[in-house]
mmCIF file with all atom_site columns, C-alpha atoms and ligand atoms in Angstrom:
data_model
loop_
_atom_site.group_PDB
_atom_site.id
_atom_site.type_symbol
_atom_site.label_atom_id
_atom_site.label_alt_id
_atom_site.label_comp_id
_atom_site.label_asym_id
_atom_site.label_entity_id
_atom_site.label_seq_id
_atom_site.pdbx_PDB_ins_code
_atom_site.Cartn_x
_atom_site.Cartn_y
_atom_site.Cartn_z
_atom_site.occupancy
_atom_site.B_iso_or_equiv
_atom_site.pdbx_formal_charge
_atom_site.auth_seq_id
_atom_site.auth_comp_id
_atom_site.auth_asym_id
_atom_site.auth_atom_id
_atom_site.pdbx_PDB_model_num
ATOM   1  C  CA  . UNK A 1 1  ? -2.139 381.970 135.812 1.00 0.00 ? 1469 UNK A CA  1
ATOM   2  C  CA  . UNK A 1 2  ? -3.579 379.281 133.616 1.00 0.00 ? 1470 UNK A CA  1
ATOM   3  C  CA  . UNK A 1 3  ? -3.750 375.689 134.738 1.00 0.00 ? 1471 UNK A CA  1
ATOM   4  C  CA  . UNK A 1 4  ? -3.493 373.013 132.116 1.00 0.00 ? 1472 UNK A CA  1
ATOM   5  C  CA  . UNK A 1 5  ? -5.016 369.590 132.829 1.00 0.00 ? 1473 UNK A CA  1
ATOM   6  C  CA  . UNK A 1 6  ? -2.556 366.996 131.548 1.00 0.00 ? 1474 UNK A CA  1
ATOM   7  C  CA  . UNK A 1 7  ? -3.690 363.437 131.029 1.00 0.00 ? 1475 UNK A CA  1
ATOM   8  C  CA  . UNK A 1 8  ? -1.261 360.575 130.517 1.00 0.00 ? 1476 UNK A CA  1
ATOM   9  C  CA  . UNK A 1 9  ? -1.619 359.435 126.860 1.00 0.00 ? 1477 UNK A CA  1
ATOM   10 C  CA  . UNK A 1 10 ? -0.762 355.846 127.789 1.00 0.00 ? 1478 UNK A CA  1
ATOM   11 C  CA  . UNK A 1 11 ? -2.943 355.063 130.851 1.00 0.00 ? 1479 UNK A CA  1
ATOM   12 C  CA  . UNK A 1 12 ? -5.287 358.137 130.708 1.00 0.00 ? 1480 UNK A CA  1
ATOM   13 C  CA  . UNK A 1 13 ? -4.906 358.986 134.408 1.00 0.00 ? 1481 UNK A CA  1
ATOM   14 C  CA  . UNK A 1 14 ? -4.981 362.768 135.030 1.00 0.00 ? 1482 UNK A CA  1
ATOM   15 C  CA  . UNK A 1 15 ? -3.987 362.708 138.722 1.00 0.00 ? 1483 UNK A CA  1
ATOM   16 C  CA  . UNK A 1 16 ? -0.814 360.697 138.245 1.00 0.00 ? 1484 UNK A CA  1
ATOM   17 C  CA  . UNK A 1 17 ? 1.014  363.203 135.991 1.00 0.00 ? 1485 UNK A CA  1
ATOM   18 C  CA  . UNK A 1 18 ? 3.651  365.683 137.178 1.00 0.00 ? 1486 UNK A CA  1
ATOM   19 C  CA  . UNK A 1 19 ? 6.077  367.970 135.369 1.00 0.00 ? 1487 UNK A CA  1
ATOM   20 C  CA  . UNK A 1 20 ? 9.402  366.364 134.708 1.00 0.00 ? 1488 UNK A CA  1
ATOM   21 C  CA  . UNK A 1 21 ? 12.018 368.636 133.171 1.00 0.00 ? 1489 UNK A CA  1
ATOM   22 C  CA  . UNK A 1 22 ? 12.325 370.401 129.862 1.00 0.00 ? 1490 UNK A CA  1
ATOM   23 C  CA  . UNK A 1 23 ? 13.975 369.522 126.578 1.00 0.00 ? 1491 UNK A CA  1
ATOM   24 C  CA  . UNK A 1 24 ? 16.896 371.440 125.161 1.00 0.00 ? 1492 UNK A CA  1
ATOM   25 C  CA  . UNK A 1 25 ? 14.512 373.487 122.998 1.00 0.00 ? 1493 UNK A CA  1
ATOM   26 C  CA  . UNK A 1 26 ? 12.219 374.332 125.968 1.00 0.00 ? 1494 UNK A CA  1
ATOM   27 C  CA  . UNK A 1 27 ? 9.332  371.905 125.634 1.00 0.00 ? 1495 UNK A CA  1
ATOM   28 C  CA  . UNK A 1 28 ? 7.860  370.717 128.930 1.00 0.00 ? 1496 UNK A CA  1
ATOM   29 C  CA  . UNK A 1 29 ? 8.224  367.039 129.808 1.00 0.00 ? 1497 UNK A CA  1
ATOM   30 C  CA  . UNK A 1 30 ? 5.862  365.076 132.019 1.00 0.00 ? 1498 UNK A CA  1
ATOM   31 C  CA  . UNK A 1 31 ? 6.090  361.832 133.980 1.00 0.00 ? 1499 UNK A CA  1
ATOM   32 C  CA  . UNK A 1 32 ? 3.214  359.554 134.990 1.00 0.00 ? 1500 UNK A CA  1
ATOM   33 C  CA  . UNK A 1 33 ? 3.441  357.862 138.384 1.00 0.00 ? 1501 UNK A CA  1
ATOM   34 C  CA  . UNK A 1 34 ? 0.854  355.205 137.434 1.00 0.00 ? 1502 UNK A CA  1
ATOM   35 C  CA  . UNK A 1 35 ? 2.591  353.770 134.371 1.00 0.00 ? 1503 UNK A CA  1
ATOM   36 C  CA  . UNK A 1 36 ? 6.031  355.344 135.072 1.00 0.00 ? 1504 UNK A CA  1
ATOM   37 C  CA  . UNK A 1 37 ? 6.349  356.648 131.496 1.00 0.00 ? 1505 UNK A CA  1
ATOM   38 C  CA  . UNK A 1 38 ? 7.677  360.011 130.355 1.00 0.00 ? 1506 UNK A CA  1
ATOM   39 C  CA  . UNK A 1 39 ? 5.980  362.029 127.615 1.00 0.00 ? 1507 UNK A CA  1
ATOM   40 C  CA  . UNK A 1 40 ? 5.551  365.465 126.077 1.00 0.00 ? 1508 UNK A CA  1
ATOM   41 C  CA  . UNK A 1 41 ? 2.378  367.237 125.014 1.00 0.00 ? 1509 UNK A CA  1
ATOM   42 C  CA  . UNK A 1 42 ? 3.910  368.511 121.766 1.00 0.00 ? 1510 UNK A CA  1
ATOM   43 C  CA  . UNK A 1 43 ? 6.461  366.267 120.106 1.00 0.00 ? 1511 UNK A CA  1
ATOM   44 C  CA  . UNK A 1 44 ? 9.011  367.538 117.665 1.00 0.00 ? 1512 UNK A CA  1
ATOM   45 C  CA  . UNK A 1 45 ? 8.951  364.272 115.691 1.00 0.00 ? 1513 UNK A CA  1
ATOM   46 C  CA  . UNK A 1 46 ? 5.633  362.614 114.789 1.00 0.00 ? 1514 UNK A CA  1
ATOM   47 C  CA  . UNK A 1 47 ? 7.111  359.125 115.202 1.00 0.00 ? 1515 UNK A CA  1
ATOM   48 C  CA  . UNK A 1 48 ? 7.475  359.650 118.956 1.00 0.00 ? 1516 UNK A CA  1
ATOM   49 C  CA  . UNK A 1 49 ? 3.828  360.531 119.597 1.00 0.00 ? 1517 UNK A CA  1
ATOM   50 C  CA  . UNK A 1 50 ? 1.640  358.140 121.544 1.00 0.00 ? 1518 UNK A CA  1
ATOM   51 C  CA  . UNK A 1 51 ? -0.541 356.106 119.210 1.00 0.00 ? 1519 UNK A CA  1
ATOM   52 C  CA  . UNK A 1 52 ? 1.830  356.172 116.245 1.00 0.00 ? 1520 UNK A CA  1
ATOM   53 C  CA  . UNK A 1 53 ? 2.913  352.594 116.930 1.00 0.00 ? 1521 UNK A CA  1
ATOM   54 C  CA  . UNK A 1 54 ? -0.709 351.463 116.902 1.00 0.00 ? 1522 UNK A CA  1
ATOM   55 C  CA  . UNK A 1 55 ? -1.329 353.257 113.610 1.00 0.00 ? 1523 UNK A CA  1
ATOM   56 C  CA  . UNK A 1 56 ? 1.728  351.580 112.085 1.00 0.00 ? 1524 UNK A CA  1
ATOM   57 C  CA  . UNK A 1 57 ? 0.471  348.166 113.182 1.00 0.00 ? 1525 UNK A CA  1
ATOM   58 C  CA  . UNK A 1 58 ? -3.018 348.859 111.864 1.00 0.00 ? 1526 UNK A CA  1
ATOM   59 C  CA  . UNK A 1 59 ? -1.723 349.991 108.466 1.00 0.00 ? 1527 UNK A CA  1
ATOM   60 C  CA  . UNK A 1 60 ? 0.569  346.936 108.283 1.00 0.00 ? 1528 UNK A CA  1
ATOM   61 C  CA  . UNK A 1 61 ? -2.356 344.609 108.965 1.00 0.00 ? 1529 UNK A CA  1
ATOM   62 C  CA  . UNK A 1 62 ? -4.312 346.317 106.181 1.00 0.00 ? 1530 UNK A CA  1
ATOM   63 C  CA  . UNK A 1 63 ? -1.579 345.558 103.682 1.00 0.00 ? 1531 UNK A CA  1
ATOM   64 C  CA  . UNK A 1 64 ? 0.252  348.866 103.530 1.00 0.00 ? 1532 UNK A CA  1
ATOM   65 C  CA  . UNK A 1 65 ? 3.968  348.706 102.824 1.00 0.00 ? 1533 UNK A CA  1
ATOM   66 C  CA  . UNK A 1 66 ? 6.708  350.387 104.803 1.00 0.00 ? 1534 UNK A CA  1
ATOM   67 C  CA  . UNK A 1 67 ? 7.128  353.348 102.442 1.00 0.00 ? 1535 UNK A CA  1
ATOM   68 C  CA  . UNK A 1 68 ? 3.369  353.737 102.092 1.00 0.00 ? 1536 UNK A CA  1
ATOM   69 C  CA  . UNK A 1 69 ? 2.910  353.783 105.876 1.00 0.00 ? 1537 UNK A CA  1
ATOM   70 C  CA  . UNK A 1 70 ? 5.736  356.314 106.290 1.00 0.00 ? 1538 UNK A CA  1
ATOM   71 C  CA  . UNK A 1 71 ? 4.283  358.582 103.667 1.00 0.00 ? 1539 UNK A CA  1
ATOM   72 C  CA  . UNK A 1 72 ? 0.729  358.457 105.143 1.00 0.00 ? 1540 UNK A CA  1
ATOM   73 C  CA  . UNK A 1 73 ? 1.810  359.074 108.734 1.00 0.00 ? 1541 UNK A CA  1
ATOM   74 C  CA  . UNK A 1 74 ? 4.507  361.621 107.891 1.00 0.00 ? 1542 UNK A CA  1
ATOM   75 C  CA  . UNK A 1 75 ? 7.289  359.691 109.588 1.00 0.00 ? 1543 UNK A CA  1
ATOM   76 C  CA  . UNK A 1 76 ? 10.539 358.063 108.489 1.00 0.00 ? 1544 UNK A CA  1
ATOM   77 C  CA  . UNK A 1 77 ? 10.533 354.570 106.868 1.00 0.00 ? 1545 UNK A CA  1
ATOM   78 C  CA  . UNK A 1 78 ? 13.238 353.642 109.397 1.00 0.00 ? 1546 UNK A CA  1
ATOM   79 C  CA  . UNK A 1 79 ? 10.798 354.438 112.205 1.00 0.00 ? 1547 UNK A CA  1
ATOM   80 C  CA  . UNK A 1 80 ? 8.178  352.186 110.615 1.00 0.00 ? 1548 UNK A CA  1
ATOM   81 C  CA  . UNK A 1 81 ? 10.687 349.363 110.166 1.00 0.00 ? 1549 UNK A CA  1
ATOM   82 C  CA  . UNK A 1 82 ? 11.978 349.674 113.756 1.00 0.00 ? 1550 UNK A CA  1
ATOM   83 C  CA  . UNK A 1 83 ? 8.421  349.591 115.128 1.00 0.00 ? 1551 UNK A CA  1
ATOM   84 C  CA  . UNK A 1 84 ? 7.497  346.539 113.070 1.00 0.00 ? 1552 UNK A CA  1
ATOM   85 C  CA  . UNK A 1 85 ? 10.620 344.713 114.242 1.00 0.00 ? 1553 UNK A CA  1
ATOM   86 C  CA  . UNK A 1 86 ? 9.757  345.592 117.845 1.00 0.00 ? 1554 UNK A CA  1
ATOM   87 C  CA  . UNK A 1 87 ? 6.209  344.241 117.443 1.00 0.00 ? 1555 UNK A CA  1
ATOM   88 C  CA  . UNK A 1 88 ? 7.316  341.040 115.714 1.00 0.00 ? 1556 UNK A CA  1
ATOM   89 C  CA  . UNK A 1 89 ? 9.844  340.166 118.464 1.00 0.00 ? 1557 UNK A CA  1
ATOM   90 C  CA  . UNK A 1 90 ? 7.292  340.548 121.281 1.00 0.00 ? 1558 UNK A CA  1
HETATM 91 ZN ZN1 . ZN  B 2 .  ? 0.433  356.818 132.644 1.00 0.00 ? 1254 ZN  B ZN1 1
#
């Protein structure tokens, strides 16, 4: 049996993570008790990974356009636009 140390990608606390269901295609889901967020280790879509939102914001601040950012990060332009709208409203 192999144990896999899972660290929360949002708050970086290893002790607060427990397994929390599986997706329809069999990927393991996890939930963090510290920040109460749910995440996966291997995402099917790159736009859902932790840190993608920060990369989008960083590229936008450096003058990259929506299509440019989408092409560089390998995500949809709609994902970039939705993230930028979320950031501008908060
Ligand atoms: Zn957490």
